[in-house]
PDB file of C-alpha atoms in Angstrom:
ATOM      1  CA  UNK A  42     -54.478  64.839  17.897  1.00 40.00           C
ATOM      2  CA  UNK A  43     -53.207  65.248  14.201  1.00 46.00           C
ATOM      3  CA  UNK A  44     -51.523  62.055  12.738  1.00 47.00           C
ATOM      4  CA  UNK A  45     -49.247  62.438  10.028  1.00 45.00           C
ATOM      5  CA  UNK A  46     -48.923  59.821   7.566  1.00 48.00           C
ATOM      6  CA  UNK A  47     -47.479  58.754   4.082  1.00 56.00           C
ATOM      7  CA  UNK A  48     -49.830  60.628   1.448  1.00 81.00           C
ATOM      8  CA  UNK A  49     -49.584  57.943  -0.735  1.00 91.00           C
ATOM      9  CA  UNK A  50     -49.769  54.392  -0.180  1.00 96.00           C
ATOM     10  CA  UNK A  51     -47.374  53.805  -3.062  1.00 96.00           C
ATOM     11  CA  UNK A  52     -44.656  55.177  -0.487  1.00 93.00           C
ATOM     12  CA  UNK A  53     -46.217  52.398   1.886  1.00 94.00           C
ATOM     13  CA  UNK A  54     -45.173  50.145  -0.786  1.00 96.00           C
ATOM     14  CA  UNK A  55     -41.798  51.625  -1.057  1.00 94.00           C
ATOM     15  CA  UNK A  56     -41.395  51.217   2.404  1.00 91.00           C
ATOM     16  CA  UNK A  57     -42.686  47.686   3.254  1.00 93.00           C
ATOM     17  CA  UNK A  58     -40.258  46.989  -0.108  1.00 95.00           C
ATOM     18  CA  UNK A  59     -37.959  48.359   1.509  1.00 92.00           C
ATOM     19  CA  UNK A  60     -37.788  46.483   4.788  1.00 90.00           C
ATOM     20  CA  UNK A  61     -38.010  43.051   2.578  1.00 94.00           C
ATOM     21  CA  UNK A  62     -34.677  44.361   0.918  1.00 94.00           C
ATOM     22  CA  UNK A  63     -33.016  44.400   4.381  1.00 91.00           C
ATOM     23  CA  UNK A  64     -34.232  41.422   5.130  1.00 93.00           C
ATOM     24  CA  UNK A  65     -32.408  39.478   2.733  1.00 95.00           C
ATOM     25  CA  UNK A  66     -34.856  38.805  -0.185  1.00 97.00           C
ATOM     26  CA  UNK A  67     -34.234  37.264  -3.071  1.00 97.00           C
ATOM     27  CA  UNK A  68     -37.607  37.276  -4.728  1.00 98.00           C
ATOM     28  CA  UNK A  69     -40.645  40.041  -3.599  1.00 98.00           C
ATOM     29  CA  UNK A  70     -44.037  39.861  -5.030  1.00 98.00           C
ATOM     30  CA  UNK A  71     -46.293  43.140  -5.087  1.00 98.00           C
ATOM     31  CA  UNK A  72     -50.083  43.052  -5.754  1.00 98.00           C
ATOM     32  CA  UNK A  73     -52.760  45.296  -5.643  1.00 98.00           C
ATOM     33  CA  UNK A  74     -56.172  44.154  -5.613  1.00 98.00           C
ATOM     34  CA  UNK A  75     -58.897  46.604  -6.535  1.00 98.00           C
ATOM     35  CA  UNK A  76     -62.418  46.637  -6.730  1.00 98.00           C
ATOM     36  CA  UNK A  77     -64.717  49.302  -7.022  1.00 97.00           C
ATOM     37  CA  UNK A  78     -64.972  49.782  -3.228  1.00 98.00           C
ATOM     38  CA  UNK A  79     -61.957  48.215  -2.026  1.00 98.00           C
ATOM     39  CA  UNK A  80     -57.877  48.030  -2.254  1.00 98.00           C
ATOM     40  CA  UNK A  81     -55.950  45.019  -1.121  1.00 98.00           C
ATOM     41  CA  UNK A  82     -51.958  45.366  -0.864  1.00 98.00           C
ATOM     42  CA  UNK A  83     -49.648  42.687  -0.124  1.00 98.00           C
ATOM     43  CA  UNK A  84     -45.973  42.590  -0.086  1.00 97.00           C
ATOM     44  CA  UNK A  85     -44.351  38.845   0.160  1.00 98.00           C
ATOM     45  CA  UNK A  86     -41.123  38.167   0.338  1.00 97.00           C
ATOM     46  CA  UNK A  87     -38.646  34.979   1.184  1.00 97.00           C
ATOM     47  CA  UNK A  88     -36.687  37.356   3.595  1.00 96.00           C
ATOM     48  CA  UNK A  89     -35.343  35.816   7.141  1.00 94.00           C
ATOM     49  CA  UNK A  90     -38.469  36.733   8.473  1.00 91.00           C
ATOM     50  CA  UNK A  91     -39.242  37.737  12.055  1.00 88.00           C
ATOM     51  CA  UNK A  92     -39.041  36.165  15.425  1.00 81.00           C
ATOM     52  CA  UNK A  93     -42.485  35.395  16.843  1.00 81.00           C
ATOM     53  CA  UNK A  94     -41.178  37.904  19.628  1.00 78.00           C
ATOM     54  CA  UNK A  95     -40.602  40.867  16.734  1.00 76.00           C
ATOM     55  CA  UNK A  96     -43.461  39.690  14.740  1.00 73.00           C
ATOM     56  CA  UNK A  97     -45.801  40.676  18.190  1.00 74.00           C
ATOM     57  CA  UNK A  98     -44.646  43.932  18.319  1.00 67.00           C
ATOM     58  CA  UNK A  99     -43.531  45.041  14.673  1.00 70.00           C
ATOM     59  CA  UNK A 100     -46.797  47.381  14.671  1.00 61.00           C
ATOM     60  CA  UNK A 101     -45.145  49.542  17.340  1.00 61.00           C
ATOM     61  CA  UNK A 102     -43.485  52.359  16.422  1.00 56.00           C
ATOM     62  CA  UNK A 103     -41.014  51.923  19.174  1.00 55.00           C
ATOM     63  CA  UNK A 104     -39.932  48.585  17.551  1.00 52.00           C
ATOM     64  CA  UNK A 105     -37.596  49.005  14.885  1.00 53.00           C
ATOM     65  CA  UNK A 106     -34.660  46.683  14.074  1.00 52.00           C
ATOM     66  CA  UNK A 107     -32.865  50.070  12.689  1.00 49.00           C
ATOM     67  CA  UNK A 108     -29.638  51.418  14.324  1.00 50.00           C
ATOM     68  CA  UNK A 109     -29.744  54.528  13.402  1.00 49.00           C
ATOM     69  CA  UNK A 110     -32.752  55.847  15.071  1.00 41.00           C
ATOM     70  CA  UNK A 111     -34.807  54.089  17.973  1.00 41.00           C
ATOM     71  CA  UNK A 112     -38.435  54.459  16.186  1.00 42.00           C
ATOM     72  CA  UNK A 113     -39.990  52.666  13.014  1.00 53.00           C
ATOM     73  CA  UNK A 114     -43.000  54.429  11.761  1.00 64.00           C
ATOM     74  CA  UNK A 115     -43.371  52.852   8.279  1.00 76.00           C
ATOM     75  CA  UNK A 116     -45.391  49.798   9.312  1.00 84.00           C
ATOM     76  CA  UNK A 117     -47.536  51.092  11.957  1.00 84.00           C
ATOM     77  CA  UNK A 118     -48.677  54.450   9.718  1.00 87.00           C
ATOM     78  CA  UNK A 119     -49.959  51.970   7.256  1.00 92.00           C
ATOM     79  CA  UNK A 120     -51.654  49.735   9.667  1.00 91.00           C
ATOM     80  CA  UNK A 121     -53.253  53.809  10.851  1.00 90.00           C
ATOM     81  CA  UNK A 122     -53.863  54.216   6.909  1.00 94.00           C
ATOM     82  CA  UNK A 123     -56.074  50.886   6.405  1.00 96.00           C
ATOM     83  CA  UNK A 124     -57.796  50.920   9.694  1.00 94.00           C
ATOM     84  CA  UNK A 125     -58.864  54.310   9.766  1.00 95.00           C
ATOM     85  CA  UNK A 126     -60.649  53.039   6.388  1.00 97.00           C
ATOM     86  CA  UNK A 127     -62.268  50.431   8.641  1.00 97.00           C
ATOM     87  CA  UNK A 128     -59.766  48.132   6.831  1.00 98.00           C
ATOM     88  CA  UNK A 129     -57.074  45.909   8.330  1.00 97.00           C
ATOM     89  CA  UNK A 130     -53.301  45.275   8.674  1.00 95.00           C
ATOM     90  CA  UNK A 131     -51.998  41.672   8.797  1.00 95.00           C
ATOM     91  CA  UNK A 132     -48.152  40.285   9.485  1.00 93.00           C
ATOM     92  CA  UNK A 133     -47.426  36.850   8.201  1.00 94.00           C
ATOM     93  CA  UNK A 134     -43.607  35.802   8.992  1.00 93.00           C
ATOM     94  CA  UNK A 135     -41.518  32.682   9.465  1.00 93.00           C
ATOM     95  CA  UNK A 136     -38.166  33.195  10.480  1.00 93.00           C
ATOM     96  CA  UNK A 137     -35.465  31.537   8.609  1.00 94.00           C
ATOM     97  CA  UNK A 138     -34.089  30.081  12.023  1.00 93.00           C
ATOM     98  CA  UNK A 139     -37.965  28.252  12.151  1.00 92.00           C
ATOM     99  CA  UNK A 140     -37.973  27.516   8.940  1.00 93.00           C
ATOM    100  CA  UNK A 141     -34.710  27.472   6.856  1.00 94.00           C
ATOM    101  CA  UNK A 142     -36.586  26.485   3.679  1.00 94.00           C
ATOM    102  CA  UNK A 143     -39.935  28.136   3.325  1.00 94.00           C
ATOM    103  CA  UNK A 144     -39.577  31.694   5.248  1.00 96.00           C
ATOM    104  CA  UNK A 145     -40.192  35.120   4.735  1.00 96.00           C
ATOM    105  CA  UNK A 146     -43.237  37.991   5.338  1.00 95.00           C
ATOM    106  CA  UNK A 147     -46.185  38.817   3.591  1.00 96.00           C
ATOM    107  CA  UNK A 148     -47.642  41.476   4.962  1.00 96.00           C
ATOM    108  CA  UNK A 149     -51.013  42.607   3.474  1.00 97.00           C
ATOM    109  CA  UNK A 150     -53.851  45.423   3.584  1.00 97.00           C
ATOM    110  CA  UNK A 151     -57.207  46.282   3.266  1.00 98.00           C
ATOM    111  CA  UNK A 152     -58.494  49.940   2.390  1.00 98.00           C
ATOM    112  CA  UNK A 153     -62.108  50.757   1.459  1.00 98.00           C
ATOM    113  CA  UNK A 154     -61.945  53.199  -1.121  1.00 97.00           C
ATOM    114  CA  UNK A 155     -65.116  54.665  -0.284  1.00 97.00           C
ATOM    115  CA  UNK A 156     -64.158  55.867   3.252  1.00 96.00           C
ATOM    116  CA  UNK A 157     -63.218  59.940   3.237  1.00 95.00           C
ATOM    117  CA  UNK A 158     -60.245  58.787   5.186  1.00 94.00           C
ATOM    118  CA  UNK A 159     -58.767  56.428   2.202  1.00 96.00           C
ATOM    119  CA  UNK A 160     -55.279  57.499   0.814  1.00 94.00           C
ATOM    120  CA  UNK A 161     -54.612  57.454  -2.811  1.00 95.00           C
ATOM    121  CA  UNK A 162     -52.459  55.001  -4.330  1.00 96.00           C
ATOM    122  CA  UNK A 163     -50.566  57.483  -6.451  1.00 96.00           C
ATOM    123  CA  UNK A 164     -47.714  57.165  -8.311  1.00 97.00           C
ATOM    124  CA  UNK A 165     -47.327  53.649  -8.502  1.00 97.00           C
ATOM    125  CA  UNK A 166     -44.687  53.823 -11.610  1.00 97.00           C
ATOM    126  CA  UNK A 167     -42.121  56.088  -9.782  1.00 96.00           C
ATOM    127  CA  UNK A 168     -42.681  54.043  -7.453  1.00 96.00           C
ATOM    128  CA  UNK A 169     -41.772  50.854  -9.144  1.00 97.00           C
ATOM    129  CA  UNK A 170     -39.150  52.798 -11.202  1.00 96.00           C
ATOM    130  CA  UNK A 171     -37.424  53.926  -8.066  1.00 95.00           C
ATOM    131  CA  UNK A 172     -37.517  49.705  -6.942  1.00 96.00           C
ATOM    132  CA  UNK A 173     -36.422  48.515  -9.994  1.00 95.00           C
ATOM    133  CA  UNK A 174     -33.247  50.592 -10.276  1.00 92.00           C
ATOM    134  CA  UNK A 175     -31.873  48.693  -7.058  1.00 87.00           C
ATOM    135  CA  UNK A 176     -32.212  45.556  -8.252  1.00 87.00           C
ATOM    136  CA  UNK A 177     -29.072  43.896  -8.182  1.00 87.00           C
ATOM    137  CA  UNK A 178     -29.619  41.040  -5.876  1.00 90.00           C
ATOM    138  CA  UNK A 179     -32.948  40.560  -6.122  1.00 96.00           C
ATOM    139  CA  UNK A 180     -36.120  40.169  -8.421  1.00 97.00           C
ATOM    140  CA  UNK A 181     -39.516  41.940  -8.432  1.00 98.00           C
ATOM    141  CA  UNK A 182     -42.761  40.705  -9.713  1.00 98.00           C
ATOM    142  CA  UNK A 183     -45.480  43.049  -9.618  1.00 98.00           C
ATOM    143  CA  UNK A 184     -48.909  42.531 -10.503  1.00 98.00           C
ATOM    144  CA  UNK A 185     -52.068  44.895 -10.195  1.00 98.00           C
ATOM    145  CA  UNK A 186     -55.677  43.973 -10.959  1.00 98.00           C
ATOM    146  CA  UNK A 187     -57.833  47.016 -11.843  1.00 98.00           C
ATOM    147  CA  UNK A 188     -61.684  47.162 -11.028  1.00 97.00           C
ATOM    148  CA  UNK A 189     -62.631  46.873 -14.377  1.00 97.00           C
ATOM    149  CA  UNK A 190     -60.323  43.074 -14.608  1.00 96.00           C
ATOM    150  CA  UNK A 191     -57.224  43.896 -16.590  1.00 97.00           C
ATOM    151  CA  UNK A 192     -54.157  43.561 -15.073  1.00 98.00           C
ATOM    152  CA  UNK A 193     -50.437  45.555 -15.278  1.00 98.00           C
ATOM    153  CA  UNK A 194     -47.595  43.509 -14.632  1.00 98.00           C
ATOM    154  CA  UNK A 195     -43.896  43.453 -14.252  1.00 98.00           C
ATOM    155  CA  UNK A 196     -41.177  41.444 -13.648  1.00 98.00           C
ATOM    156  CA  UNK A 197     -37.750  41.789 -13.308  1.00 97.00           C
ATOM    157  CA  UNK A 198     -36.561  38.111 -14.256  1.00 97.00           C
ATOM    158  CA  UNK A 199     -38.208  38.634 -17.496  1.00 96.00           C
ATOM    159  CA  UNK A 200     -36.390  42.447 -17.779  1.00 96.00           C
ATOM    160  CA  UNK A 201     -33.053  41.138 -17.069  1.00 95.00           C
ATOM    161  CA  UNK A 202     -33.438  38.014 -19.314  1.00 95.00           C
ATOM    162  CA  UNK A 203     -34.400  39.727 -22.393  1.00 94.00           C
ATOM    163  CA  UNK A 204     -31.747  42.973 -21.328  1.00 93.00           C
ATOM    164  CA  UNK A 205     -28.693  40.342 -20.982  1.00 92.00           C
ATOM    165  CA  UNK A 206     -26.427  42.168 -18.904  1.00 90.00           C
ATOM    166  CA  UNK A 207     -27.751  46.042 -19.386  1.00 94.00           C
ATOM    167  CA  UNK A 208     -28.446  47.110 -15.758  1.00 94.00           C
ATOM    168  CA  UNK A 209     -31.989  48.023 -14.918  1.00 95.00           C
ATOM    169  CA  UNK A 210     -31.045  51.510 -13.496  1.00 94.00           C
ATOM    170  CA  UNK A 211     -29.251  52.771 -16.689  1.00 95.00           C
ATOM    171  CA  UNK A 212     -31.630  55.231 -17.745  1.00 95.00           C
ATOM    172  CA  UNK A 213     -32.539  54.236 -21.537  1.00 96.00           C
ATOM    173  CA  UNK A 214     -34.021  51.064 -19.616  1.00 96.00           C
ATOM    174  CA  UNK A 215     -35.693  53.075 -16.495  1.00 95.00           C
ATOM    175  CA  UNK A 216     -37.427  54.976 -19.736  1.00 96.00           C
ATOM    176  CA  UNK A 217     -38.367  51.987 -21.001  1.00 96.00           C
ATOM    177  CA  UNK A 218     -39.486  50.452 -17.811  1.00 96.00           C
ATOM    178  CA  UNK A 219     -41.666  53.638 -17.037  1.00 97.00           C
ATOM    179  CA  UNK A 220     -43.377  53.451 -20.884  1.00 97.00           C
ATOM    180  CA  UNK A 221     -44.010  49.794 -20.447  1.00 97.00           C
ATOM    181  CA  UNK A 222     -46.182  50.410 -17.391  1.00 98.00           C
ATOM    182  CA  UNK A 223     -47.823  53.346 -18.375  1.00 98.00           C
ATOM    183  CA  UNK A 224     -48.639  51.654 -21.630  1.00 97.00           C
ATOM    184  CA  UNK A 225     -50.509  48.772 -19.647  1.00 97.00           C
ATOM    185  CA  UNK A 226     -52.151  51.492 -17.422  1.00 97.00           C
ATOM    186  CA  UNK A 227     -53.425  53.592 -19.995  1.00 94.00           C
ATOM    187  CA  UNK A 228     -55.142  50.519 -22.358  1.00 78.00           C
TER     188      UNK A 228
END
């Protein structure tokens, strides 16, 4: 049996970004964790969060909370993608009706770098670029430690702030954004 999955676990990223965007977020943290043999991902937001009944069977691809189409594969091809690393998948959520003040998801993974099954991250600044130039009603902060300790950062509060008013998806600041990151990546 052939799986097909994302070939990148930056689209992962997109993704699980994605569902915290539908879910109401107002604030969504991105890390990435890596050492020299492993890669930790975790998306938190402060979402509504999920029902202990969704949260049981989010990893399903037959569970989706879409309308437009009856499966979800997003989550479940990057629990496939960690565990077939001999990693994990984990789904943290309180729902806003169980908690109205401190809810939301985090959901995280583990990949061992080493394993001939591990997907690249790959390009994590489109990826962020392509995040960033939604970002109306909500804020970003992204933050990924590198094996050798330093760490590339971003965060939309502090983008917005210093732009006063200049939308992040006009393309002189997308530019910008993209340089900024690649900077950090490249020193």
């Amino acid at each position: 049996m052939e799986v097909t999955y994302l070939k990148e676990l930056s689209l992962n990223i997109l993704d699980i970004t994605q569902n915290s965007i539908t879910a109401g977020s107002k604030l969504i943290y991105i890390t990435i964790r890596e050492t020299d043999q492993e890669m930790l991902i975790s998306v938190k937001d402060d979402g509504c969060g999920m029902s202990k009944e969704l949260l049981k069977s989010v990893t399903d691809p037959f569970c989706t909370t879409r309308k437009t189409r009856k499966v979800g594969l997003g989550i479940p091809l990057f629990r496939l993608a960690a565990e077939q690393t001999g990693g994990y998948l984990e789904i943290k959520s309180t729902s806003v009706s169980d908690d109205p003040v401190n809810h939301g998801t985090e959901t995280t993974a583990l990949f061992y770098k080493n394993h001939l099954d591990f997907t690249p991250l790959g390009d994590i600044i489109s990826t962020l670029c392509t995040i960033f130039q939604d970002c109306d009603g909500f804020d970003i902060v992204f933050t990924h430690i590198l094996p050798d300790g330093r760490e590339v950062s971003a965060d939309t509060r502090q983008f917005k702030q210093v732009l006063d008013g200049v939308p992040l998806n006009n393309p002189d600041v997308l530019v910008w954004i993209r340089d900024y990151l690649s900077e950090q990546y490249k020193n």
